[in-house]
PDB file of C-alpha atoms in Angstrom:
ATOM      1  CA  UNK D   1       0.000   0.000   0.000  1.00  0.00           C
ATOM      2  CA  UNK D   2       1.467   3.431  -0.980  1.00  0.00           C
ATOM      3  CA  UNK D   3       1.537   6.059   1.191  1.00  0.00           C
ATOM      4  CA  UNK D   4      -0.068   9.051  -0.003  1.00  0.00           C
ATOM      5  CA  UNK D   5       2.226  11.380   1.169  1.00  0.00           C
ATOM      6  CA  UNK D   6       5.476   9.535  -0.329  1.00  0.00           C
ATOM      7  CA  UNK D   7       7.838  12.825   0.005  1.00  0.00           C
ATOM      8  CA  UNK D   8       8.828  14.840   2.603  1.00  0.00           C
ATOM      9  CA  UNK D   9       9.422  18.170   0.394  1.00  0.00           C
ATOM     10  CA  UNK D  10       5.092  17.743   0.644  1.00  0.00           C
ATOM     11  CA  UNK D  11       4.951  17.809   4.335  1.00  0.00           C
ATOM     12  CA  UNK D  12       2.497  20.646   5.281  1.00  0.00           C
ATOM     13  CA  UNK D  13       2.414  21.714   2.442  1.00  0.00           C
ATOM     14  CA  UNK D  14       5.249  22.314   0.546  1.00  0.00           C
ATOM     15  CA  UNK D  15       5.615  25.472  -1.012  1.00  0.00           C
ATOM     16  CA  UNK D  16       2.685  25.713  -0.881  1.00  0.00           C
ATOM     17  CA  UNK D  17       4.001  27.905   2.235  1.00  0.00           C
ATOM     18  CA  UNK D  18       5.350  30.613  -0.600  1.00  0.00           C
ATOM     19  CA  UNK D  19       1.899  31.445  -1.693  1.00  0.00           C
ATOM     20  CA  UNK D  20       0.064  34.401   0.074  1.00  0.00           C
ATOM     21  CA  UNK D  21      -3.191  32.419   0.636  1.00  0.00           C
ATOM     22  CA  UNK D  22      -4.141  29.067   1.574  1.00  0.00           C
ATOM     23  CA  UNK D  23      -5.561  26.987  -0.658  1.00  0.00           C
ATOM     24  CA  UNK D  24      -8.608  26.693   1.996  1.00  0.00           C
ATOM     25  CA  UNK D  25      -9.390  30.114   1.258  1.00  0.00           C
ATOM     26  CA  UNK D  26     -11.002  29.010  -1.620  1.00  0.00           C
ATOM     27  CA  UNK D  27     -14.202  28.354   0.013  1.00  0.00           C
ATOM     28  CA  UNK D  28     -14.158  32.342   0.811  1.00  0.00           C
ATOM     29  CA  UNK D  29     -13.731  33.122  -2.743  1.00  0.00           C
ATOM     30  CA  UNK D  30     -16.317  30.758  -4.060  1.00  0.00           C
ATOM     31  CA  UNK D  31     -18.760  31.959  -2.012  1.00  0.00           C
ATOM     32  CA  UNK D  32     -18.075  35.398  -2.862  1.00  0.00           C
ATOM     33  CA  UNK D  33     -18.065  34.713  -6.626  1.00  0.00           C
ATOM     34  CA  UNK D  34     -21.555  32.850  -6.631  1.00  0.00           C
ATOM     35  CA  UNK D  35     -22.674  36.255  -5.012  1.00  0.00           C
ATOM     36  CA  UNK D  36     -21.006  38.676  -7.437  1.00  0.00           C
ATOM     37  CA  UNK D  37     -22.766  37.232 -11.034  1.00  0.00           C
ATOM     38  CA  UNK D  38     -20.979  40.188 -12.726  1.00  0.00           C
ATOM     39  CA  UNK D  39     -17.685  39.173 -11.667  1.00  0.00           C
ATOM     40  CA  UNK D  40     -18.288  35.474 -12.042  1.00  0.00           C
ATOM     41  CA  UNK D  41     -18.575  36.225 -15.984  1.00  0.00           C
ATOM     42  CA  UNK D  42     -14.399  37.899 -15.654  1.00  0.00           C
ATOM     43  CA  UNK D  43     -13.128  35.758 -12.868  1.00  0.00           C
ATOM     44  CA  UNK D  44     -14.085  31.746 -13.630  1.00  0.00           C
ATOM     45  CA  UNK D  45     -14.917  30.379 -10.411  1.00  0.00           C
ATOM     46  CA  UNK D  46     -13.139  27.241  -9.455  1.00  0.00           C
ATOM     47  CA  UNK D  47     -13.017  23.788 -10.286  1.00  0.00           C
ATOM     48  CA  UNK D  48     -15.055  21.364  -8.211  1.00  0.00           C
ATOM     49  CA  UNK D  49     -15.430  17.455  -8.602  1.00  0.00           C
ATOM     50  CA  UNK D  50     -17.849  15.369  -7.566  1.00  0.00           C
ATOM     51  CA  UNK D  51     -16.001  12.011  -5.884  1.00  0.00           C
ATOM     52  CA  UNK D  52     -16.350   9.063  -4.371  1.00  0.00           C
ATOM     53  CA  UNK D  53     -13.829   7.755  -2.014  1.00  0.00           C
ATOM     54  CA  UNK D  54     -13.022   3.615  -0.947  1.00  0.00           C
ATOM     55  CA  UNK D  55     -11.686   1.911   2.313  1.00  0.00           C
ATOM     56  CA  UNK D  56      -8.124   1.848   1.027  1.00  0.00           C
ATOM     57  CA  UNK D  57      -7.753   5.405   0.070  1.00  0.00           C
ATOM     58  CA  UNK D  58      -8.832   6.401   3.713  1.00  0.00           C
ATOM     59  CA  UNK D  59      -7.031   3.787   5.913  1.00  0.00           C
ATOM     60  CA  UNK D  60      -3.719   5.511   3.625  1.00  0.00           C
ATOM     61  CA  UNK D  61      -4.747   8.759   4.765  1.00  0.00           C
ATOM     62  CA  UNK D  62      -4.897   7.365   8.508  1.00  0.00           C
ATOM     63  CA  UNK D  63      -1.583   5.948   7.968  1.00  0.00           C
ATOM     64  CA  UNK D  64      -0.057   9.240   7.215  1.00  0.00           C
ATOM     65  CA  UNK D  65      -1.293  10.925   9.939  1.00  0.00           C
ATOM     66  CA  UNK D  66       0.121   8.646  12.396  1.00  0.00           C
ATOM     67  CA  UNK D  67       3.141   7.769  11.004  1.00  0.00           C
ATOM     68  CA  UNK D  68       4.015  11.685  10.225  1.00  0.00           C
ATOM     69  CA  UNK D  69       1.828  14.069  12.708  1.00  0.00           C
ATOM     70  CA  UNK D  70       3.728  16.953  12.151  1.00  0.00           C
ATOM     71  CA  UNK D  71       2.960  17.684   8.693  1.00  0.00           C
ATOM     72  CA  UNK D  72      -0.127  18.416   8.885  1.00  0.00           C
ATOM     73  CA  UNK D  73      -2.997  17.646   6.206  1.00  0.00           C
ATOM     74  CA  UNK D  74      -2.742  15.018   3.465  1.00  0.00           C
ATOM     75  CA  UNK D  75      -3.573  15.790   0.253  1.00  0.00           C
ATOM     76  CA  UNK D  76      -6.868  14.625   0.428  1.00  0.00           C
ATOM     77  CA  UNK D  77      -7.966  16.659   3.275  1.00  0.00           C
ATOM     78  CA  UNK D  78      -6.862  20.092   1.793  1.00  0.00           C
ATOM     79  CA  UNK D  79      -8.868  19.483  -1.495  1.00  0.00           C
ATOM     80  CA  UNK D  80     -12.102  18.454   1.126  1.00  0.00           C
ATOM     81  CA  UNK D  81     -11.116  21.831   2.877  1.00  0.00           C
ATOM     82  CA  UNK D  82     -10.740  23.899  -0.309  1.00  0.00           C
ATOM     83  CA  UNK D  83     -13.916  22.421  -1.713  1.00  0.00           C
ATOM     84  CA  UNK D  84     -12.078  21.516  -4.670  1.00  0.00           C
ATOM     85  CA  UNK D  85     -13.333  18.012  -4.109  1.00  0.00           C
ATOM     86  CA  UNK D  86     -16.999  16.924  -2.903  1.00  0.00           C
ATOM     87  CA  UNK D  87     -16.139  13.919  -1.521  1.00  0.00           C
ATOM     88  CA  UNK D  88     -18.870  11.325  -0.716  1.00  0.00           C
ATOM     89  CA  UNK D  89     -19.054   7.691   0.399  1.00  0.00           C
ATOM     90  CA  UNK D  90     -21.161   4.969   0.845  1.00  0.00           C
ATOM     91  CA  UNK D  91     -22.157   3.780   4.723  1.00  0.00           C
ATOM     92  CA  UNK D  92     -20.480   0.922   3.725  1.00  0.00           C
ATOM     93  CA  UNK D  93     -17.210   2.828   3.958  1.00  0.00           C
ATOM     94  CA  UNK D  94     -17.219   2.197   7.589  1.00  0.00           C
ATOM     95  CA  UNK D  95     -17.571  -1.526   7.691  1.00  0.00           C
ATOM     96  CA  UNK D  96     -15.503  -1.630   4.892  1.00  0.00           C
ATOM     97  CA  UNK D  97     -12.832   0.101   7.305  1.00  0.00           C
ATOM     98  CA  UNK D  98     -13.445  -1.625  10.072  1.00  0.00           C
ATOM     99  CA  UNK D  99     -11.997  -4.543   8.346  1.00  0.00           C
ATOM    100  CA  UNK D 100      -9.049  -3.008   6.425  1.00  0.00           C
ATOM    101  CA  UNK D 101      -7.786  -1.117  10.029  1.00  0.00           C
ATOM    102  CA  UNK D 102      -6.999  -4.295  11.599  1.00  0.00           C
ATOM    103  CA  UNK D 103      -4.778  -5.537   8.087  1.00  0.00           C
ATOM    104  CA  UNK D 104      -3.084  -2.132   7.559  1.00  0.00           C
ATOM    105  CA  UNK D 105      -2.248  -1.951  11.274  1.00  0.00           C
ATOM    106  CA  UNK D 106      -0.572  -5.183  11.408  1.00  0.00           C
ATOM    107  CA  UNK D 107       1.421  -4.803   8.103  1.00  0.00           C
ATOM    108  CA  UNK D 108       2.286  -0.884   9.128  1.00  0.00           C
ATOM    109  CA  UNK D 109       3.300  -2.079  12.865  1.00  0.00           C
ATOM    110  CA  UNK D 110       0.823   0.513  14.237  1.00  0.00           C
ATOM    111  CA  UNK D 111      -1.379   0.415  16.747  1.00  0.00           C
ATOM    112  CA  UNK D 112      -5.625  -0.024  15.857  1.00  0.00           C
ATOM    113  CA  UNK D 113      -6.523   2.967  18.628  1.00  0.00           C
ATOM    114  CA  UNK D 114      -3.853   5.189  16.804  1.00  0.00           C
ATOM    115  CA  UNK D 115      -5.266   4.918  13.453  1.00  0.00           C
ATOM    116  CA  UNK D 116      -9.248   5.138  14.817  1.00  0.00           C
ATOM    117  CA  UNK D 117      -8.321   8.274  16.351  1.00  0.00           C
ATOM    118  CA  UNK D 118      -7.743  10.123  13.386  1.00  0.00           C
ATOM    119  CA  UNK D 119     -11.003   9.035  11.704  1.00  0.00           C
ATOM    120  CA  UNK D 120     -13.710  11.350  13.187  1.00  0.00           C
ATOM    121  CA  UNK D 121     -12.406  14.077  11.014  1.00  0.00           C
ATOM    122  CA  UNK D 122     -12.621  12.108   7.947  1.00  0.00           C
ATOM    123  CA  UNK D 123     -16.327  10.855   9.385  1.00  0.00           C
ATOM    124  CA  UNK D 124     -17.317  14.697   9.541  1.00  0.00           C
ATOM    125  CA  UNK D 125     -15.918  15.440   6.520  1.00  0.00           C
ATOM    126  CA  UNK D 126     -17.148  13.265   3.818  1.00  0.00           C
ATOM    127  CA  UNK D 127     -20.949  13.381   2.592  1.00  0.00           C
ATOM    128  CA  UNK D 128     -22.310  10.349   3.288  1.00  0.00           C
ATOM    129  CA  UNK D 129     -24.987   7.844   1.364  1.00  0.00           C
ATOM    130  CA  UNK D 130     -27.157   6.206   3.935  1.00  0.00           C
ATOM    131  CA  UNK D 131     -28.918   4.091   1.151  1.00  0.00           C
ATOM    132  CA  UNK D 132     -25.848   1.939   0.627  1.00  0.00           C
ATOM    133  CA  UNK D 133     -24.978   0.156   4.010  1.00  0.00           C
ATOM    134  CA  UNK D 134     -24.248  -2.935   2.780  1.00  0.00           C
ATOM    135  CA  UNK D 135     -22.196  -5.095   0.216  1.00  0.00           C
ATOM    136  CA  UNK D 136     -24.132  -7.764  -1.758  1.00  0.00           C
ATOM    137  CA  UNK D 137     -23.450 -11.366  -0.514  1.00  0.00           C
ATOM    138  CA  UNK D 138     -22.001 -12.140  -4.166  1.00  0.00           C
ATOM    139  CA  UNK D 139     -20.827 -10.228  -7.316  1.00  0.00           C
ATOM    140  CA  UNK D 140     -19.056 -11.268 -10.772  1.00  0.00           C
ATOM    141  CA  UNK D 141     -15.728  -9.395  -9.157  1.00  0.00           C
ATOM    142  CA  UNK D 142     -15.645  -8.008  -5.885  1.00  0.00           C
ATOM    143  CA  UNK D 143     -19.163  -7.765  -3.968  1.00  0.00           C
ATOM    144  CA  UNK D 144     -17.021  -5.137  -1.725  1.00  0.00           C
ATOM    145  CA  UNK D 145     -16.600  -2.447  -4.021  1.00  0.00           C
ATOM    146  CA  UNK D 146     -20.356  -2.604  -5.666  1.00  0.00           C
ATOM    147  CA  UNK D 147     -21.114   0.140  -3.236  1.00  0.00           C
ATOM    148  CA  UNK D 148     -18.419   2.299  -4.570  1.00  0.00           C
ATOM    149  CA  UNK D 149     -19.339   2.190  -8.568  1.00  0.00           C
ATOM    150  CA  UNK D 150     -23.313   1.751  -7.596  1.00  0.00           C
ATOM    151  CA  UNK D 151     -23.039   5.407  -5.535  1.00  0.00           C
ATOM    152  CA  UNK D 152     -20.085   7.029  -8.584  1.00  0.00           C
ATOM    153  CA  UNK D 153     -22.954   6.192 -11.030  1.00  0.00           C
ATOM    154  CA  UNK D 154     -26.033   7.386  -8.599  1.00  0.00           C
ATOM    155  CA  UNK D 155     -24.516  10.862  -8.317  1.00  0.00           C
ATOM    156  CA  UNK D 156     -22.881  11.270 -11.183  1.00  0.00           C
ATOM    157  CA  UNK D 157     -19.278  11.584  -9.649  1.00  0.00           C
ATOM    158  CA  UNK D 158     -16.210  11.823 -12.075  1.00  0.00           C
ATOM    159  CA  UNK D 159     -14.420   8.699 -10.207  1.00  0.00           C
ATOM    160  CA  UNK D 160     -13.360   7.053  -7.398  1.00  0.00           C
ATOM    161  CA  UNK D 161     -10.647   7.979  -5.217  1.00  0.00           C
ATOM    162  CA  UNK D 162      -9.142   4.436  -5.254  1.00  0.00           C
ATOM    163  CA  UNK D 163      -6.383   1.820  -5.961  1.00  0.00           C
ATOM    164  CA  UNK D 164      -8.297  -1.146  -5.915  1.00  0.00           C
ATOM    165  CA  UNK D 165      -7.370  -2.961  -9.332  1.00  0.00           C
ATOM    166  CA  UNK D 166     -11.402  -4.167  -9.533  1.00  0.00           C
ATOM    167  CA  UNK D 167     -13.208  -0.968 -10.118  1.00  0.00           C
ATOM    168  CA  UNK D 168     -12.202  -0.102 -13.426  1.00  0.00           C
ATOM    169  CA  UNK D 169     -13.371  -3.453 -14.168  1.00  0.00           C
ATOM    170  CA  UNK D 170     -16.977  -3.184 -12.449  1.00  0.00           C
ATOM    171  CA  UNK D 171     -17.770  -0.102 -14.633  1.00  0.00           C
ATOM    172  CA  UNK D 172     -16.082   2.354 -11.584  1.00  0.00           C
ATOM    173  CA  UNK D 173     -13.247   5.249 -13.136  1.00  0.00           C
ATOM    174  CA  UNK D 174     -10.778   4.923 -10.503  1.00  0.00           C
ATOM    175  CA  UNK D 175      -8.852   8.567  -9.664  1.00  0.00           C
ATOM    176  CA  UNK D 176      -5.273   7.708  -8.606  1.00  0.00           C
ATOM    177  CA  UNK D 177      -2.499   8.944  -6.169  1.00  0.00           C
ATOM    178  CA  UNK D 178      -1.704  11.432  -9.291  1.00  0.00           C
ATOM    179  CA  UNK D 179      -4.953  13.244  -9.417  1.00  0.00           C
ATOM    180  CA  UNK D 180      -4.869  13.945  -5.994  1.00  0.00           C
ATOM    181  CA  UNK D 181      -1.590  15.410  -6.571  1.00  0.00           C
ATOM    182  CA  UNK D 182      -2.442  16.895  -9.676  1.00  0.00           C
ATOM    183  CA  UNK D 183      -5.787  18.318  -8.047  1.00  0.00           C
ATOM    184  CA  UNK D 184      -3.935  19.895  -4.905  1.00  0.00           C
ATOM    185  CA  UNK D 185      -1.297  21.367  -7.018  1.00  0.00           C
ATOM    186  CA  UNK D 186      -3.994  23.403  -9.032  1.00  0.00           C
ATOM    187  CA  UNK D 187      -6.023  24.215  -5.708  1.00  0.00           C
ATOM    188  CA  UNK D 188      -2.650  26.098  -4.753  1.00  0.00           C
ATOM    189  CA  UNK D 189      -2.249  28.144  -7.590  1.00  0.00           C
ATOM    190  CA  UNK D 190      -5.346  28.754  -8.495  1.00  0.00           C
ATOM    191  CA  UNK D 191      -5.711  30.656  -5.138  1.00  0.00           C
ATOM    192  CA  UNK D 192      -3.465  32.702  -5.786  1.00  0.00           C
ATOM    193  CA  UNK D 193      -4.560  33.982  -9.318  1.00  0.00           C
ATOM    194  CA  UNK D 194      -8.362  34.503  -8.244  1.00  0.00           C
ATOM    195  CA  UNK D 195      -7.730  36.126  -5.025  1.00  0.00           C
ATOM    196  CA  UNK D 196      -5.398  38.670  -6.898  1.00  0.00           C
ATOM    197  CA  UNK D 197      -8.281  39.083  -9.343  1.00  0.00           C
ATOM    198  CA  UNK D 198     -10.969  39.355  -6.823  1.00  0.00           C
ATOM    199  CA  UNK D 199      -8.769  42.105  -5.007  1.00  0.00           C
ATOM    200  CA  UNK D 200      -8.387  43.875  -8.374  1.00  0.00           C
ATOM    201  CA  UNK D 201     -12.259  43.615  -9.045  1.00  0.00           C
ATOM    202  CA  UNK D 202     -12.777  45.510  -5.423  1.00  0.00           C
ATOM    203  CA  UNK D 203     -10.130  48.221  -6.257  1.00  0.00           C
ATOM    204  CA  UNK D 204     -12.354  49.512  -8.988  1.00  0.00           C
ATOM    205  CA  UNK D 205     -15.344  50.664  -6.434  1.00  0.00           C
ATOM    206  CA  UNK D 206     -12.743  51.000  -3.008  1.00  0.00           C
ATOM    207  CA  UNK D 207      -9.570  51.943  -4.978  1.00  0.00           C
ATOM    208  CA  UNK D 208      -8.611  54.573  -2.864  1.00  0.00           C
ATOM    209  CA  UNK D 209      -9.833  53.484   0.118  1.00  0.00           C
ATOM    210  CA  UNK D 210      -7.513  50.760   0.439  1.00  0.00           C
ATOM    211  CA  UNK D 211      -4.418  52.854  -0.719  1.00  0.00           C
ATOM    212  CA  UNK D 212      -5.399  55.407   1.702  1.00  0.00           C
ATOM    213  CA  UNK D 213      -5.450  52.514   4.169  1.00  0.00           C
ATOM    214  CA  UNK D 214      -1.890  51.698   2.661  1.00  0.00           C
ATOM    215  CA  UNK D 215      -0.010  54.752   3.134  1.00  0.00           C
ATOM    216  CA  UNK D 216      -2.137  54.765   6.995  1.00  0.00           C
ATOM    217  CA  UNK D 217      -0.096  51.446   7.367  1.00  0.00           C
ATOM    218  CA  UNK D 218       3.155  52.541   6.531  1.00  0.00           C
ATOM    219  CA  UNK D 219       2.950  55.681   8.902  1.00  0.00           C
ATOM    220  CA  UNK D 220       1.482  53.504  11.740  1.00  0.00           C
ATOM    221  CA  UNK D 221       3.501  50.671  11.240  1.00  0.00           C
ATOM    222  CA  UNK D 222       2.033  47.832   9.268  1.00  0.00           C
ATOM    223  CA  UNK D 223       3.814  45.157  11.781  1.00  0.00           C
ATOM    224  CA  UNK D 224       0.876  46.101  13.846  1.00  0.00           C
ATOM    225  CA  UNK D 225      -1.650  45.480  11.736  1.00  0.00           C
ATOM    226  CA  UNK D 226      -3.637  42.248  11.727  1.00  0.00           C
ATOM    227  CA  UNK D 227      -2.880  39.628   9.376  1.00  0.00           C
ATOM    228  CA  UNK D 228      -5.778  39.939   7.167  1.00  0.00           C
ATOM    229  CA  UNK D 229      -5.549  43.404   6.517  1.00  0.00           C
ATOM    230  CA  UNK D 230      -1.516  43.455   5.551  1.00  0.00           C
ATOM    231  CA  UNK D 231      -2.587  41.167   3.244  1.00  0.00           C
ATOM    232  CA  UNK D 232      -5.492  42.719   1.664  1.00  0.00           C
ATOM    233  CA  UNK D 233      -3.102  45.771   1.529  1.00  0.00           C
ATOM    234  CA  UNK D 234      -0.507  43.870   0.319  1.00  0.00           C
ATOM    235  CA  UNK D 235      -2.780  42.062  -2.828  1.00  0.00           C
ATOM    236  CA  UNK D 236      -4.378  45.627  -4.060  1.00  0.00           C
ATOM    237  CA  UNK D 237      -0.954  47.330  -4.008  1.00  0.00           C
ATOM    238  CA  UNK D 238      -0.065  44.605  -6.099  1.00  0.00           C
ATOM    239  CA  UNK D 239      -2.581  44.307  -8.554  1.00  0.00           C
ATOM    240  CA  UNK D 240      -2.818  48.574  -8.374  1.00  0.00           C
ATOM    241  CA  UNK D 241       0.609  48.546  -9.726  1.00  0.00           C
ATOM    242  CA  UNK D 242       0.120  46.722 -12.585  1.00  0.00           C
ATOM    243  CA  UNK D 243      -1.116  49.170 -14.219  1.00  0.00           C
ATOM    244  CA  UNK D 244       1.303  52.248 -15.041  1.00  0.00           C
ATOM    245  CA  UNK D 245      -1.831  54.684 -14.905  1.00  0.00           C
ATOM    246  CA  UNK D 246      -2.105  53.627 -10.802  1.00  0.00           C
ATOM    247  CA  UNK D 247       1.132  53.348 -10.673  1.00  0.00           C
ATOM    248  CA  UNK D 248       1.790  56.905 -11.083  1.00  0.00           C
ATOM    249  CA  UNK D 249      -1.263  58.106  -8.774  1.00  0.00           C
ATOM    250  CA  UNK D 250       0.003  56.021  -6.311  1.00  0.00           C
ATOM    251  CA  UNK D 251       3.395  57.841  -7.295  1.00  0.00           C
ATOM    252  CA  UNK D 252       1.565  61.203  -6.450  1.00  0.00           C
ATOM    253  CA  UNK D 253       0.108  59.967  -3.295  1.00  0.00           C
ATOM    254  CA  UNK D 254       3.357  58.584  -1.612  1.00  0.00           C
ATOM    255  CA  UNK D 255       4.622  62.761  -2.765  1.00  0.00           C
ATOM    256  CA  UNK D 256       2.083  64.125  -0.944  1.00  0.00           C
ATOM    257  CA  UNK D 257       3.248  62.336   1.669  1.00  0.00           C
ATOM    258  CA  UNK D 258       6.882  62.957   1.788  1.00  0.00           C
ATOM    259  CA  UNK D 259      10.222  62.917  -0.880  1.00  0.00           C
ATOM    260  CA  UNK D 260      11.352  59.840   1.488  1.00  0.00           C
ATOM    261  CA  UNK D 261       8.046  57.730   1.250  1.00  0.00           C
ATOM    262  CA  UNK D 262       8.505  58.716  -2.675  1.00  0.00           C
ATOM    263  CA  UNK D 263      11.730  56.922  -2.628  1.00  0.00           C
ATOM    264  CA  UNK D 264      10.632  54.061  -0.866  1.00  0.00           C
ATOM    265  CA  UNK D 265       7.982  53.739  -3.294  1.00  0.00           C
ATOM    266  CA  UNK D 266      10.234  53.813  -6.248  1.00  0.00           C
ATOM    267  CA  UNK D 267      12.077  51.229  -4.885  1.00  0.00           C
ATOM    268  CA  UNK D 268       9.755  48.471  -3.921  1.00  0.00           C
ATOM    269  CA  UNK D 269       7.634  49.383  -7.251  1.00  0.00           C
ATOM    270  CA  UNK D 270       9.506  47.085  -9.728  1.00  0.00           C
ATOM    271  CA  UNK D 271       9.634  44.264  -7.063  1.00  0.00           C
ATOM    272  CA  UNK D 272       5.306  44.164  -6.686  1.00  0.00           C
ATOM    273  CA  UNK D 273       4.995  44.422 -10.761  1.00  0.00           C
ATOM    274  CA  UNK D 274       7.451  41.585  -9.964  1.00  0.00           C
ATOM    275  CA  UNK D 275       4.905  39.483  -7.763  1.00  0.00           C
ATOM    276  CA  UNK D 276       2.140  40.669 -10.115  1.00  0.00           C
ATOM    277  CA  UNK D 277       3.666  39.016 -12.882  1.00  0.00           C
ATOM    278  CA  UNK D 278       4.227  36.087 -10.476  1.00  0.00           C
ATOM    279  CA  UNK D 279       0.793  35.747  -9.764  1.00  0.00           C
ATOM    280  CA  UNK D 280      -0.573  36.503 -13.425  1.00  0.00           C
ATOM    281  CA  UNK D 281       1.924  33.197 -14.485  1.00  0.00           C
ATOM    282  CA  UNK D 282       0.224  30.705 -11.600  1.00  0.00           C
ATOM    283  CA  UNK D 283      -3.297  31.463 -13.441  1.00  0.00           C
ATOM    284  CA  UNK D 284      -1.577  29.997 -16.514  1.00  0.00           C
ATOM    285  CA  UNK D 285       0.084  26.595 -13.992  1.00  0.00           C
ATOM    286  CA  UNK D 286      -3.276  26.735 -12.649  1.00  0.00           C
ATOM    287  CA  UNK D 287      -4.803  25.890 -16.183  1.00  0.00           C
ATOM    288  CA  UNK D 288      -2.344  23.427 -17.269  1.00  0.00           C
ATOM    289  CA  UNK D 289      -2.953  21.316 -13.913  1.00  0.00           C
ATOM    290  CA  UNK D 290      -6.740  21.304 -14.638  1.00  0.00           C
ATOM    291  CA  UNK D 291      -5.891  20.153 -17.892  1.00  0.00           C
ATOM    292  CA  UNK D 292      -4.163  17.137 -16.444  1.00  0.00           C
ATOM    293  CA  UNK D 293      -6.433  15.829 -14.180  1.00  0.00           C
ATOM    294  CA  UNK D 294      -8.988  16.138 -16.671  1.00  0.00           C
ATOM    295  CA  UNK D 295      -6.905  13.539 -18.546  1.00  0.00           C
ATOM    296  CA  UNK D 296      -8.304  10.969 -16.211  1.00  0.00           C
ATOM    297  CA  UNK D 297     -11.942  11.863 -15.964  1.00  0.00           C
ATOM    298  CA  UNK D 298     -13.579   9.906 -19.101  1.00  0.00           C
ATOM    299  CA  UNK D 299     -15.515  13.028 -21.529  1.00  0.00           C
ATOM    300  CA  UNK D 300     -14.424  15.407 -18.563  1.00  0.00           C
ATOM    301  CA  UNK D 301     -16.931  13.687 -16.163  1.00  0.00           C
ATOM    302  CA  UNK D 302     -19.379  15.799 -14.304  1.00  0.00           C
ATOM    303  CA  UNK D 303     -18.186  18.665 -11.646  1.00  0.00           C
ATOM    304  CA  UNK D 304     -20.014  19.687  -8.982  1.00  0.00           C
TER     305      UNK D 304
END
């Protein structure tokens, strides 16, 4: 059984600590998006699949989290958190676990209690199917996994999160290891691109506002600030810069201000247009990820 965290360098994330936002923040913008129609026609709103997830996938995810507590969420449970992925199960999941735990503990050396105790967040997290408690007594393949393809088919998921070698041949579309990977590594970037986007949507009605607030932050001290806001300030200076026209207001303000806060301006200018640029080239990575893990959903499947 793989793990599905094979490489430290994806330990809590990664570099995914380089990005400005979490990738959980996606929920924020997705909500906000679905209220804003106008803006949902500029800014695409995110990706969301529709999954199913087996025994096997989970008890790997319980693995992880006792054999390597300090780094935080798997894979899976960042794309439940970002809403990237809908993830449902049968009822059957659970007796279905109940008799993989035992197995995996023995061939993992790990103790039963340890790998129980990280399953109530998994319980509280998936969306469950109460209709499908049980496995039929006998099936052409596996009678275990009928409740899997039976519920991918019911809702219309894209797949199932599973390596079980029998659900492709059931009539399931098994989703690997690499489209969790795939999936998480577009959740991350794609952050990043819509939240600068959103933040350059809200500049056009509180554009100077938020500068105003800027400049207020670098008399007061921004180190003083709360998190949130240095960031908010942080994103519209950003996207304000990008464009020249801003640029120079912004040039005009900092004046107004003082020759010394024009200096500092002029120097840390280039490096946001920088960041900007940074940002504008994730929308593009975001894009090409999609693209992959589209590979493995048969005529693109159904989202969300």
């Amino acid at each position: 059984m793989n793990e599905m965290e094979p490489n430290p360098q994806e330990k809590g994330g990664g570099d995914h600590n380089n990005y400005w936002l979490d990738s959980k923040e996606i929920v924020t913008f997705r909500r906000w998006l679905d209220k804003n129609p106008a803006l949902l026609q500029t800014i695409q709103q995110f990706a969301q699949f529709r999954v199913v997830v087996d025994a096997n996938v989970v008890a790997q995810d319980l693995i992880h989290k006792v054999k390597f507590p300090d780094r935080g969420n798997t894979a899976l449970q960042e794309l439940i958190q970002s809403s990237v992925l809908e993830v449902h199960a049968p009822r059957w999941l659970e007796q279905d676990l109940a008799s993989a735990i035992p197995q995996v503990a023995k061939r993992q050396d790990l103790s039963e209690q340890q790998l129980w105790d990280s399953w109530p967040w998994y319980k509280e997290a998936l969306i469950w199917n109460e209709e499908l408690c049980d496995a039929p007594a006998s099936a052409e393949i596996d009678p275990k996994d009928v409740p899997y393809v039976v519920l991918q088919n019911t809702i219309g998921a894209v797949g199932i999160l599973s390596h079980d070698r029998h659900i492709k041949k059931m009539g399931g579309n098994p989703l690997t290891f690499e489209f969790i990977m795939t999936m998480r590594k577009y959740a991350r970037v794609s952050v990043v691109d819509v939240g600068i986007r959103v933040s350059g949507a809200m500049l056009g009605t509180v554009a100077i506002g938020v500068i105003r607030a800027l400049f207020s932050a670098i008399a007061t001290g921004i180190s003083r600030l709360p998190s949130w806001l240095k960031m908010a300030l942080v994103i519209a200076a950003v996207v304000a810069v990008l464009h020249p026209r801003t640029r120079v207001w912004i040039a005009e303000q900092w004046r107004s201000y003082s020759p010394a806060a024009l200096n500092v301006w002029n120097e840390i200018a280039p490096t946001l247009v920088k960041f900007g640029q940074m940002a504008q080239a994730k929308r593009i990575e975001a894009e090409a990820h999609l693209e992959k893990a589209l590979r493995s959903v048969p005529g693109a499947g159904q989202t969300a």
